[in-house]
GROMACS .gro file of N, CA, C and O in nm:
model
  508
    1GLN      N    1   1.867   1.471  -0.875
    1GLN     CA    2   1.719   1.465  -0.931
    1GLN      C    3   1.621   1.464  -0.819
    1GLN      O    4   1.635   1.400  -0.719
    2VAL      N    5   1.526   1.552  -0.837
    2VAL     CA    6   1.414   1.561  -0.740
    2VAL      C    7   1.304   1.484  -0.789
    2VAL      O    8   1.258   1.499  -0.909
    3ASP      N    9   1.243   1.398  -0.707
    3ASP     CA   10   1.116   1.320  -0.753
    3ASP      C   11   0.994   1.393  -0.707
    3ASP      O   12   0.994   1.425  -0.582
    4LEU      N   13   0.911   1.405  -0.795
    4LEU     CA   14   0.783   1.482  -0.766
    4LEU      C   15   0.663   1.386  -0.809
    4LEU      O   16   0.657   1.341  -0.919
    5VAL      N   17   0.560   1.366  -0.708
    5VAL     CA   18   0.450   1.294  -0.742
    5VAL      C   19   0.327   1.371  -0.706
    5VAL      O   20   0.314   1.409  -0.585
    6GLU      N   21   0.243   1.391  -0.804
    6GLU     CA   22   0.127   1.467  -0.788
    6GLU      C   23   0.009   1.378  -0.751
    6GLU      O   24  -0.005   1.268  -0.812
    7THR      N   25  -0.078   1.415  -0.667
    7THR     CA   26  -0.219   1.347  -0.644
    7THR      C   27  -0.316   1.455  -0.616
    7THR      O   28  -0.291   1.571  -0.599
    8GLY      N   29  -0.441   1.394  -0.618
    8GLY     CA   30  -0.555   1.486  -0.591
    8GLY      C   31  -0.647   1.516  -0.699
    8GLY      O   32  -0.742   1.586  -0.683
    9GLY      N   33  -0.602   1.479  -0.821
    9GLY     CA   34  -0.692   1.511  -0.942
    9GLY      C   35  -0.815   1.437  -0.939
    9GLY      O   36  -0.839   1.343  -0.866
   10GLY      N   37  -0.906   1.468  -1.034
   10GLY     CA   38  -1.035   1.402  -1.034
   10GLY      C   39  -1.138   1.491  -1.104
   10GLY      O   40  -1.105   1.580  -1.159
   11SER      N   41  -1.253   1.445  -1.094
   11SER     CA   42  -1.367   1.525  -1.154
   11SER      C   43  -1.434   1.606  -1.050
   11SER      O   44  -1.452   1.570  -0.928
   12VAL      N   45  -1.472   1.723  -1.090
   12VAL     CA   46  -1.545   1.824  -0.996
   12VAL      C   47  -1.633   1.901  -1.072
   12VAL      O   48  -1.628   1.936  -1.194
   13GLN      N   49  -1.742   1.941  -1.012
   13GLN     CA   50  -1.855   2.037  -1.065
   13GLN      C   51  -1.802   2.161  -1.069
   13GLN      O   52  -1.717   2.218  -0.983
   14ALA      N   53  -1.852   2.246  -1.175
   14ALA     CA   54  -1.810   2.383  -1.190
   14ALA      C   55  -1.852   2.461  -1.057
   14ALA      O   56  -1.960   2.434  -0.999
   15GLY      N   57  -1.767   2.543  -1.013
   15GLY     CA   58  -1.783   2.619  -0.889
   15GLY      C   59  -1.729   2.548  -0.775
   15GLY      O   60  -1.724   2.603  -0.657
   16GLY      N   61  -1.685   2.422  -0.788
   16GLY     CA   62  -1.638   2.355  -0.672
   16GLY      C   63  -1.478   2.379  -0.642
   16GLY      O   64  -1.428   2.466  -0.714
   17SER      N   65  -1.433   2.296  -0.548
   17SER     CA   66  -1.290   2.320  -0.513
   17SER      C   67  -1.213   2.180  -0.524
   17SER      O   68  -1.283   2.072  -0.520
   18ARG      N   69  -1.088   2.198  -0.528
   18ARG     CA   70  -0.996   2.082  -0.538
   18ARG      C   71  -0.863   2.118  -0.475
   18ARG      O   72  -0.812   2.216  -0.501
   19LEU      N   73  -0.803   2.011  -0.403
   19LEU     CA   74  -0.666   2.040  -0.332
   19LEU      C   75  -0.586   1.929  -0.406
   19LEU      O   76  -0.593   1.809  -0.398
   20LEU      N   77  -0.479   1.988  -0.469
   20LEU     CA   78  -0.366   1.903  -0.529
   20LEU      C   79  -0.257   1.896  -0.434
   20LEU      O   80  -0.223   2.006  -0.370
   21SER      N   81  -0.190   1.784  -0.440
   21SER     CA   82  -0.061   1.769  -0.354
   21SER      C   83   0.042   1.724  -0.455
   21SER      O   84   0.029   1.652  -0.554
   22CYS      N   85   0.169   1.763  -0.415
   22CYS     CA   86   0.296   1.717  -0.488
   22CYS      C   87   0.399   1.684  -0.388
   22CYS      O   88   0.449   1.776  -0.325
   23ALA      N   89   0.414   1.548  -0.369
   23ALA     CA   90   0.520   1.499  -0.278
   23ALA      C   91   0.660   1.510  -0.336
   23ALA      O   92   0.674   1.451  -0.448
   24ALA      N   93   0.749   1.572  -0.273
   24ALA     CA   94   0.888   1.579  -0.323
   24ALA      C   95   0.979   1.491  -0.242
   24ALA      O   96   0.952   1.470  -0.116
   25SER      N   97   1.080   1.447  -0.297
   25SER     CA   98   1.170   1.363  -0.235
   25SER      C   99   1.322   1.399  -0.281
   25SER      O  100   1.344   1.455  -0.396
   26LYS      N  101   1.414   1.377  -0.201
   26LYS     CA  102   1.560   1.399  -0.212
   26LYS      C  103   1.610   1.548  -0.190
   26LYS      O  104   1.717   1.580  -0.170
   27TYR      N  105   1.508   1.639  -0.208
   27TYR     CA  106   1.536   1.779  -0.177
   27TYR      C  107   1.429   1.835  -0.098
   27TYR      O  108   1.310   1.792  -0.105
   28SER      N  109   1.448   1.936  -0.018
   28SER     CA  110   1.351   1.999   0.063
   28SER      C  111   1.278   2.104  -0.019
   28SER      O  112   1.341   2.191  -0.077
   29VAL      N  113   1.133   2.103  -0.009
   29VAL     CA  114   1.068   2.213  -0.077
   29VAL      C  115   1.086   2.352  -0.021
   29VAL      O  116   1.072   2.449  -0.097
   30SER      N  117   1.137   2.347   0.102
   30SER     CA  118   1.164   2.490   0.167
   30SER      C  119   1.300   2.552   0.111
   30SER      O  120   1.319   2.665   0.119
   31ASN      N  121   1.372   2.482   0.019
   31ASN     CA  122   1.505   2.530  -0.013
   31ASN      C  123   1.485   2.544  -0.188
   31ASN      O  124   1.596   2.560  -0.241
   32MET      N  125   1.379   2.519  -0.234
   32MET     CA  126   1.359   2.524  -0.385
   32MET      C  127   1.267   2.625  -0.417
   32MET      O  128   1.171   2.669  -0.342
   33CYS      N  129   1.272   2.659  -0.543
   33CYS     CA  130   1.155   2.741  -0.609
   33CYS      C  131   1.055   2.632  -0.657
   33CYS      O  132   1.098   2.534  -0.725
   34MET      N  133   0.935   2.641  -0.619
   34MET     CA  134   0.833   2.534  -0.660
   34MET      C  135   0.726   2.605  -0.748
   34MET      O  136   0.688   2.721  -0.730
   35GLY      N  137   0.676   2.530  -0.843
   35GLY     CA  138   0.570   2.579  -0.934
   35GLY      C  139   0.462   2.483  -0.967
   35GLY      O  140   0.476   2.355  -0.952
   36TRP      N  141   0.348   2.524  -0.996
   36TRP     CA  142   0.238   2.449  -1.067
   36TRP      C  143   0.215   2.505  -1.207
   36TRP      O  144   0.215   2.630  -1.224
   37PHE      N  145   0.194   2.412  -1.285
   37PHE     CA  146   0.163   2.439  -1.428
   37PHE      C  147   0.040   2.353  -1.467
   37PHE      O  148   0.002   2.254  -1.389
   38ARG      N  149  -0.019   2.371  -1.575
   38ARG     CA  150  -0.130   2.288  -1.639
   38ARG      C  151  -0.109   2.289  -1.782
   38ARG      O  152  -0.065   2.378  -1.852
   39ARG      N  153  -0.151   2.175  -1.849
   39ARG     CA  154  -0.153   2.163  -1.982
   39ARG      C  155  -0.299   2.108  -2.023
   39ARG      O  156  -0.347   2.001  -1.987
   40ALA      N  157  -0.365   2.195  -2.097
   40ALA     CA  158  -0.503   2.158  -2.157
   40ALA      C  159  -0.486   2.092  -2.286
   40ALA      O  160  -0.388   2.125  -2.354
   41PRO      N  161  -0.573   2.016  -2.332
   41PRO     CA  162  -0.566   1.952  -2.458
   41PRO      C  163  -0.546   2.061  -2.571
   41PRO      O  164  -0.623   2.157  -2.582
   42GLY      N  165  -0.441   2.039  -2.658
   42GLY     CA  166  -0.422   2.132  -2.776
   42GLY      C  167  -0.365   2.268  -2.732
   42GLY      O  168  -0.349   2.355  -2.820
   43LYS      N  169  -0.331   2.282  -2.606
   43LYS     CA  170  -0.269   2.411  -2.557
   43LYS      C  171  -0.132   2.393  -2.508
   43LYS      O  172  -0.079   2.277  -2.475
   44GLU      N  173  -0.057   2.486  -2.502
   44GLU     CA  174   0.076   2.501  -2.428
   44GLU      C  175   0.066   2.472  -2.290
   44GLU      O  176  -0.032   2.521  -2.218
   45ARG      N  177   0.190   2.435  -2.233
   45ARG     CA  178   0.190   2.420  -2.085
   45ARG      C  179   0.187   2.577  -2.024
   45ARG      O  180   0.250   2.661  -2.080
   46GLU      N  181   0.099   2.591  -1.933
   46GLU     CA  182   0.074   2.728  -1.877
   46GLU      C  183   0.123   2.738  -1.724
   46GLU      O  184   0.085   2.660  -1.640
   47PRO      N  185   0.206   2.830  -1.701
   47PRO     CA  186   0.241   2.851  -1.563
   47PRO      C  187   0.128   2.908  -1.481
   47PRO      O  188   0.071   2.996  -1.531
   48LEU      N  189   0.105   2.869  -1.363
   48LEU     CA  190   0.006   2.906  -1.272
   48LEU      C  191   0.036   2.982  -1.145
   48LEU      O  192  -0.010   3.079  -1.118
   49ALA      N  193   0.157   2.907  -1.079
   49ALA     CA  194   0.192   2.972  -0.952
   49ALA      C  195   0.336   2.926  -0.928
   49ALA      O  196   0.374   2.835  -0.953
   50THR      N  197   0.401   3.024  -0.859
   50THR     CA  198   0.539   3.009  -0.808
   50THR      C  199   0.536   3.036  -0.669
   50THR      O  200   0.484   3.131  -0.623
   51LEU      N  201   0.621   2.956  -0.596
   51LEU     CA  202   0.639   2.989  -0.450
   51LEU      C  203   0.795   2.984  -0.424
   51LEU      O  204   0.864   2.891  -0.472
   52ASN      N  205   0.853   3.088  -0.344
   52ASN     CA  206   0.989   3.077  -0.315
   52ASN      C  207   1.020   3.028  -0.172
   52ASN      O  208   0.934   2.997  -0.095
   53LYS      N  209   1.149   3.029  -0.135
   53LYS     CA  210   1.179   2.981   0.000
   53LYS      C  211   1.138   3.072   0.112
   53LYS      O  212   1.131   3.028   0.222
   54TYR      N  213   1.093   3.198   0.080
   54TYR     CA  214   1.046   3.279   0.182
   54TYR      C  215   0.890   3.289   0.206
   54TYR      O  216   0.835   3.352   0.268
   55GLY      N  217   0.836   3.192   0.108
   55GLY     CA  218   0.691   3.189   0.119
   55GLY      C  219   0.627   3.295   0.021
   55GLY      O  220   0.491   3.302   0.033
   56ASN      N  221   0.700   3.367  -0.042
   56ASN     CA  222   0.629   3.464  -0.143
   56ASN      C  223   0.570   3.381  -0.256
   56ASN      O  224   0.628   3.289  -0.310
   57THR      N  225   0.447   3.431  -0.294
   57THR     CA  226   0.386   3.367  -0.399
   57THR      C  227   0.367   3.455  -0.529
   57THR      O  228   0.330   3.573  -0.504
   58TYR      N  229   0.352   3.398  -0.641
   58TYR     CA  230   0.325   3.466  -0.759
   58TYR      C  231   0.230   3.383  -0.845
   58TYR      O  232   0.249   3.261  -0.865
   59TYR      N  233   0.131   3.450  -0.904
   59TYR     CA  234   0.025   3.383  -0.975
   59TYR      C  235   0.002   3.435  -1.125
   59TYR      O  236   0.020   3.545  -1.143
   60ALA      N  237  -0.054   3.348  -1.198
   60ALA     CA  238  -0.099   3.388  -1.324
   60ALA      C  239  -0.240   3.471  -1.305
   60ALA      O  240  -0.302   3.432  -1.211
   61GLY      N  241  -0.267   3.560  -1.408
   61GLY     CA  242  -0.384   3.632  -1.387
   61GLY      C  243  -0.514   3.542  -1.395
   61GLY      O  244  -0.605   3.577  -1.333
   62SER      N  245  -0.499   3.435  -1.469
   62SER     CA  246  -0.613   3.343  -1.493
   62SER      C  247  -0.657   3.265  -1.357
   62SER      O  248  -0.775   3.236  -1.348
   63VAL      N  249  -0.559   3.268  -1.258
   63VAL     CA  250  -0.601   3.189  -1.141
   63VAL      C  251  -0.595   3.279  -1.021
   63VAL      O  252  -0.618   3.227  -0.903
   64GLN      N  253  -0.536   3.403  -1.024
   64GLN     CA  254  -0.519   3.493  -0.915
   64GLN      C  255  -0.655   3.497  -0.839
   64GLN      O  256  -0.759   3.526  -0.899
   65GLY      N  257  -0.654   3.492  -0.708
   65GLY     CA  258  -0.759   3.500  -0.629
   65GLY      C  259  -0.843   3.371  -0.623
   65GLY      O  260  -0.942   3.371  -0.539
   66ARG      N  261  -0.824   3.267  -0.698
   66ARG     CA  262  -0.895   3.143  -0.699
   66ARG      C  263  -0.802   3.032  -0.655
   66ARG      O  264  -0.847   2.925  -0.587
   67PHE      N  265  -0.671   3.033  -0.686
   67PHE     CA  266  -0.578   2.926  -0.653
   67PHE      C  267  -0.481   2.973  -0.552
   67PHE      O  268  -0.443   3.086  -0.556
   68THR      N  269  -0.437   2.888  -0.471
   68THR     CA  270  -0.347   2.920  -0.368
   68THR      C  271  -0.227   2.814  -0.363
   68THR      O  272  -0.266   2.692  -0.346
   69ILE      N  273  -0.103   2.850  -0.378
   69ILE     CA  274   0.006   2.761  -0.369
   69ILE      C  275   0.065   2.767  -0.227
   69ILE      O  276   0.079   2.871  -0.166
   70SER      N  277   0.104   2.651  -0.179
   70SER     CA  278   0.163   2.656  -0.048
   70SER      C  279   0.246   2.527  -0.024
   70SER      O  280   0.239   2.434  -0.101
   71THR      N  281   0.318   2.517   0.093
   71THR     CA  282   0.397   2.405   0.123
   71THR      C  283   0.367   2.357   0.270
   71THR      O  284   0.327   2.443   0.360
   72ASP      N  285   0.391   2.229   0.288
   72ASP     CA  286   0.393   2.171   0.421
   72ASP      C  287   0.546   2.134   0.424
   72ASP      O  288   0.581   2.017   0.391
   73ASN      N  289   0.625   2.215   0.494
   73ASN     CA  290   0.768   2.182   0.498
   73ASN      C  291   0.808   2.056   0.572
   73ASN      O  292   0.888   1.979   0.536
   74ALA      N  293   0.730   2.029   0.684
   74ALA     CA  294   0.754   1.919   0.764
   74ALA      C  295   0.726   1.783   0.685
   74ALA      O  296   0.790   1.677   0.698
   75LYS      N  297   0.628   1.788   0.590
   75LYS     CA  298   0.580   1.675   0.518
   75LYS      C  299   0.661   1.667   0.366
   75LYS      O  300   0.657   1.570   0.303
   76ASN      N  301   0.724   1.776   0.340
   76ASN     CA  302   0.789   1.802   0.226
   76ASN      C  303   0.682   1.787   0.090
   76ASN      O  304   0.709   1.722  -0.003
   77ILE      N  305   0.572   1.851   0.120
   77ILE     CA  306   0.467   1.861   0.010
   77ILE      C  307   0.430   1.996  -0.024
   77ILE      O  308   0.432   2.082   0.043
   78LEU      N  309   0.411   2.000  -0.158
   78LEU     CA  310   0.364   2.133  -0.224
   78LEU      C  311   0.211   2.111  -0.244
   78LEU      O  312   0.170   2.002  -0.289
   79TYR      N  313   0.131   2.215  -0.227
   79TYR     CA  314  -0.004   2.205  -0.252
   79TYR      C  315  -0.052   2.314  -0.359
   79TYR      O  316   0.014   2.410  -0.372
   80LEU      N  317  -0.170   2.274  -0.418
   80LEU     CA  318  -0.233   2.379  -0.480
   80LEU      C  319  -0.384   2.371  -0.458
   80LEU      O  320  -0.454   2.273  -0.479
   81GLN      N  321  -0.441   2.465  -0.383
   81GLN     CA  322  -0.576   2.477  -0.350
   81GLN      C  323  -0.654   2.548  -0.449
   81GLN      O  324  -0.624   2.663  -0.481
   82MET      N  325  -0.742   2.487  -0.513
   82MET     CA  326  -0.811   2.549  -0.632
   82MET      C  327  -0.962   2.567  -0.585
   82MET      O  328  -1.015   2.466  -0.535
   83THR      N  329  -1.016   2.682  -0.603
   83THR     CA  330  -1.150   2.721  -0.578
   83THR      C  331  -1.222   2.781  -0.698
   83THR      O  332  -1.156   2.816  -0.796
   84ASP      N  333  -1.350   2.765  -0.684
   84ASP     CA  334  -1.434   2.829  -0.801
   84ASP      C  335  -1.386   2.787  -0.938
   84ASP      O  336  -1.369   2.854  -1.037
   85LEU      N  337  -1.380   2.651  -0.947
   85LEU     CA  338  -1.329   2.586  -1.062
   85LEU      C  339  -1.432   2.606  -1.181
   85LEU      O  340  -1.551   2.599  -1.162
   86GLN      N  341  -1.379   2.619  -1.305
   86GLN     CA  342  -1.459   2.637  -1.416
   86GLN      C  343  -1.413   2.544  -1.521
   86GLN      O  344  -1.305   2.476  -1.511
   87ARG      N  345  -1.503   2.513  -1.629
   87ARG     CA  346  -1.470   2.424  -1.729
   87ARG      C  347  -1.338   2.442  -1.790
   87ARG      O  348  -1.261   2.350  -1.825
   88GLU      N  349  -1.303   2.572  -1.814
   88GLU     CA  350  -1.161   2.594  -1.866
   88GLU      C  351  -1.054   2.565  -1.783
   88GLU      O  352  -0.935   2.575  -1.830
   89ASP      N  353  -1.070   2.530  -1.663
   89ASP     CA  354  -0.978   2.481  -1.577
   89ASP      C  355  -0.937   2.339  -1.597
   89ASP      O  356  -0.833   2.278  -1.536
   90THR      N  357  -1.005   2.261  -1.677
   90THR     CA  358  -0.977   2.128  -1.699
   90THR      C  359  -0.847   2.114  -1.776
   90THR      O  360  -0.816   2.185  -1.869
   91ALA      N  361  -0.760   2.033  -1.719
   91ALA     CA  362  -0.621   2.019  -1.770
   91ALA      C  363  -0.550   1.918  -1.684
   91ALA      O  364  -0.603   1.860  -1.583
   92MET      N  365  -0.433   1.880  -1.733
   92MET     CA  366  -0.343   1.808  -1.657
   92MET      C  367  -0.251   1.902  -1.574
   92MET      O  368  -0.201   2.000  -1.628
   93TYR      N  369  -0.254   1.881  -1.434
   93TYR     CA  370  -0.184   1.971  -1.341
   93TYR      C  371  -0.045   1.914  -1.318
   93TYR      O  372  -0.046   1.792  -1.262
   94ILE      N  373   0.063   1.987  -1.319
   94ILE     CA  374   0.178   1.940  -1.306
   94ILE      C  375   0.273   2.024  -1.208
   94ILE      O  376   0.266   2.155  -1.223
   95CYS      N  377   0.348   1.965  -1.114
   95CYS     CA  378   0.436   2.045  -1.028
   95CYS      C  379   0.567   2.036  -1.089
   95CYS      O  380   0.608   1.948  -1.150
   96ALA      N  381   0.650   2.141  -1.036
   96ALA     CA  382   0.784   2.151  -1.088
   96ALA      C  383   0.871   2.200  -0.980
   96ALA      O  384   0.815   2.278  -0.894
   97ALA      N  385   0.998   2.182  -0.991
   97ALA     CA  386   1.097   2.230  -0.883
   97ALA      C  387   1.223   2.280  -0.955
   97ALA      O  388   1.260   2.231  -1.058
   98ALA      N  389   1.280   2.396  -0.895
   98ALA     CA  390   1.405   2.428  -0.939
   98ALA      C  391   1.502   2.437  -0.826
   98ALA      O  392   1.472   2.504  -0.716
   99THR      N  393   1.613   2.369  -0.841
   99THR     CA  394   1.714   2.360  -0.730
   99THR      C  395   1.833   2.458  -0.751
   99THR      O  396   1.906   2.484  -0.654
  100SER      N  397   1.843   2.515  -0.863
  100SER     CA  398   1.969   2.585  -0.894
  100SER      C  399   1.982   2.723  -0.828
  100SER      O  400   2.076   2.798  -0.829
  101TRP      N  401   1.868   2.785  -0.778
  101TRP     CA  402   1.869   2.917  -0.729
  101TRP      C  403   1.860   2.918  -0.575
  101TRP      O  404   1.853   3.024  -0.519
  102GLY      N  405   1.861   2.810  -0.512
  102GLY     CA  406   1.848   2.809  -0.359
  102GLY      C  407   1.714   2.859  -0.320
  102GLY      O  408   1.721   2.896  -0.209
  103GLY      N  409   1.610   2.844  -0.402
  103GLY     CA  410   1.481   2.898  -0.344
  103GLY      C  411   1.455   3.044  -0.371
  103GLY      O  412   1.354   3.090  -0.341
  104HIS      N  413   1.547   3.113  -0.451
  104HIS     CA  414   1.547   3.265  -0.460
  104HIS      C  415   1.481   3.288  -0.611
  104HIS      O  416   1.541   3.270  -0.710
  105CYS      N  417   1.358   3.301  -0.612
  105CYS     CA  418   1.272   3.339  -0.733
  105CYS      C  419   1.178   3.438  -0.694
  105CYS      O  420   1.108   3.427  -0.592
  106TYR      N  421   1.156   3.548  -0.784
  106TYR     CA  422   1.076   3.652  -0.744
  106TYR      C  423   0.975   3.703  -0.847
  106TYR      O  424   0.935   3.814  -0.850
  107GLU      N  425   0.932   3.605  -0.927
  107GLU     CA  426   0.819   3.635  -1.014
  107GLU      C  427   0.762   3.489  -1.063
  107GLU      O  428   0.816   3.394  -1.025
  108LEU      N  429   0.652   3.502  -1.133
  108LEU     CA  430   0.601   3.375  -1.194
  108LEU      C  431   0.706   3.320  -1.286
  108LEU      O  432   0.731   3.376  -1.383
  109GLN      N  433   0.749   3.201  -1.251
  109GLN     CA  434   0.858   3.134  -1.324
  109GLN      C  435   0.802   3.056  -1.447
  109GLN      O  436   0.683   3.002  -1.440
  110GLN      N  437   0.864   3.056  -1.557
  110GLN     CA  438   0.820   2.983  -1.683
  110GLN      C  439   0.880   2.842  -1.679
  110GLN      O  440   0.963   2.811  -1.600
  111ALA      N  441   0.829   2.771  -1.764
  111ALA     CA  442   0.863   2.623  -1.768
  111ALA      C  443   1.009   2.602  -1.780
  111ALA      O  444   1.063   2.509  -1.725
  112SER      N  445   1.073   2.692  -1.869
  112SER     CA  446   1.223   2.663  -1.891
  112SER      C  447   1.301   2.694  -1.771
  112SER      O  448   1.418   2.661  -1.767
  113ASP      N  449   1.241   2.749  -1.665
  113ASP     CA  450   1.310   2.785  -1.540
  113ASP      C  451   1.331   2.656  -1.445
  113ASP      O  452   1.393   2.666  -1.358
  114PHE      N  453   1.239   2.568  -1.483
  114PHE     CA  454   1.233   2.442  -1.390
  114PHE      C  455   1.297   2.318  -1.456
  114PHE      O  456   1.281   2.290  -1.575
  115ALA      N  457   1.374   2.238  -1.372
  115ALA     CA  458   1.449   2.124  -1.424
  115ALA      C  459   1.383   1.988  -1.384
  115ALA      O  460   1.416   1.894  -1.447
  116HIS      N  461   1.301   2.001  -1.280
  116HIS     CA  462   1.228   1.876  -1.236
  116HIS      C  463   1.086   1.886  -1.238
  116HIS      O  464   1.026   1.987  -1.202
  117TRP      N  465   1.031   1.783  -1.286
  117TRP     CA  466   0.880   1.771  -1.310
  117TRP      C  467   0.827   1.643  -1.265
  117TRP      O  468   0.892   1.539  -1.274
  118GLY      N  469   0.701   1.663  -1.218
  118GLY     CA  470   0.615   1.552  -1.204
  118GLY      C  471   0.554   1.496  -1.316
  118GLY      O  472   0.567   1.560  -1.429
  119HIS      N  473   0.472   1.400  -1.303
  119HIS     CA  474   0.400   1.328  -1.423
  119HIS      C  475   0.258   1.395  -1.440
  119HIS      O  476   0.202   1.378  -1.548
  120GLY      N  477   0.216   1.466  -1.335
  120GLY     CA  478   0.080   1.532  -1.350
  120GLY      C  479  -0.033   1.452  -1.293
  120GLY      O  480  -0.029   1.327  -1.279
  121THR      N  481  -0.133   1.524  -1.266
  121THR     CA  482  -0.271   1.475  -1.213
  121THR      C  483  -0.388   1.552  -1.290
  121THR      O  484  -0.372   1.666  -1.310
  122GLN      N  485  -0.477   1.462  -1.345
  122GLN     CA  486  -0.567   1.519  -1.432
  122GLN      C  487  -0.693   1.583  -1.350
  122GLN      O  488  -0.739   1.513  -1.255
  123VAL      N  489  -0.731   1.699  -1.379
  123VAL     CA  490  -0.850   1.759  -1.317
  123VAL      C  491  -0.957   1.796  -1.429
  123VAL      O  492  -0.921   1.863  -1.530
  124THR      N  493  -1.073   1.745  -1.417
  124THR     CA  494  -1.180   1.766  -1.510
  124THR      C  495  -1.289   1.829  -1.443
  124THR      O  496  -1.357   1.774  -1.351
  125VAL      N  497  -1.335   1.949  -1.495
  125VAL     CA  498  -1.445   2.028  -1.441
  125VAL      C  499  -1.572   2.017  -1.538
  125VAL      O  500  -1.551   2.039  -1.656
  126SER      N  501  -1.675   1.978  -1.484
  126SER     CA  502  -1.790   1.961  -1.560
  126SER      C  503  -1.904   2.057  -1.515
  126SER      O  504  -1.902   2.100  -1.397
  127SER      N  505  -1.991   2.104  -1.601
  127SER     CA  506  -2.093   2.200  -1.563
  127SER      C  507  -2.225   2.128  -1.521
  127SER      O  508  -2.233   2.004  -1.553
   0.00000   0.00000   0.00000
């Protein structure tokens, strides 16, 4: 079981930026497929970004060019740098990990592909 704990959520003005972190334990982020998702009120969980063991990244069209997924392997932390935030980005942001592929994933992965989840951190964007 991978333990994942997100931090960094909060309130931000439209057009602003926010850095989310996801601390992992028991497994190394460098050997897993890692992902960020969000869930807005009344909406389905939405995949945002996937990162594989080679550092390859895959993004949803809604965040491409604005969000960046990355890891600090020494600290075993996954990040999501968010820029140019808009009101429609308001959601609970959740990180996820998949251990079954040894970090080999080559597209934006869906929720069903991940077995391990954090509890999420809320981001609220106001205009």
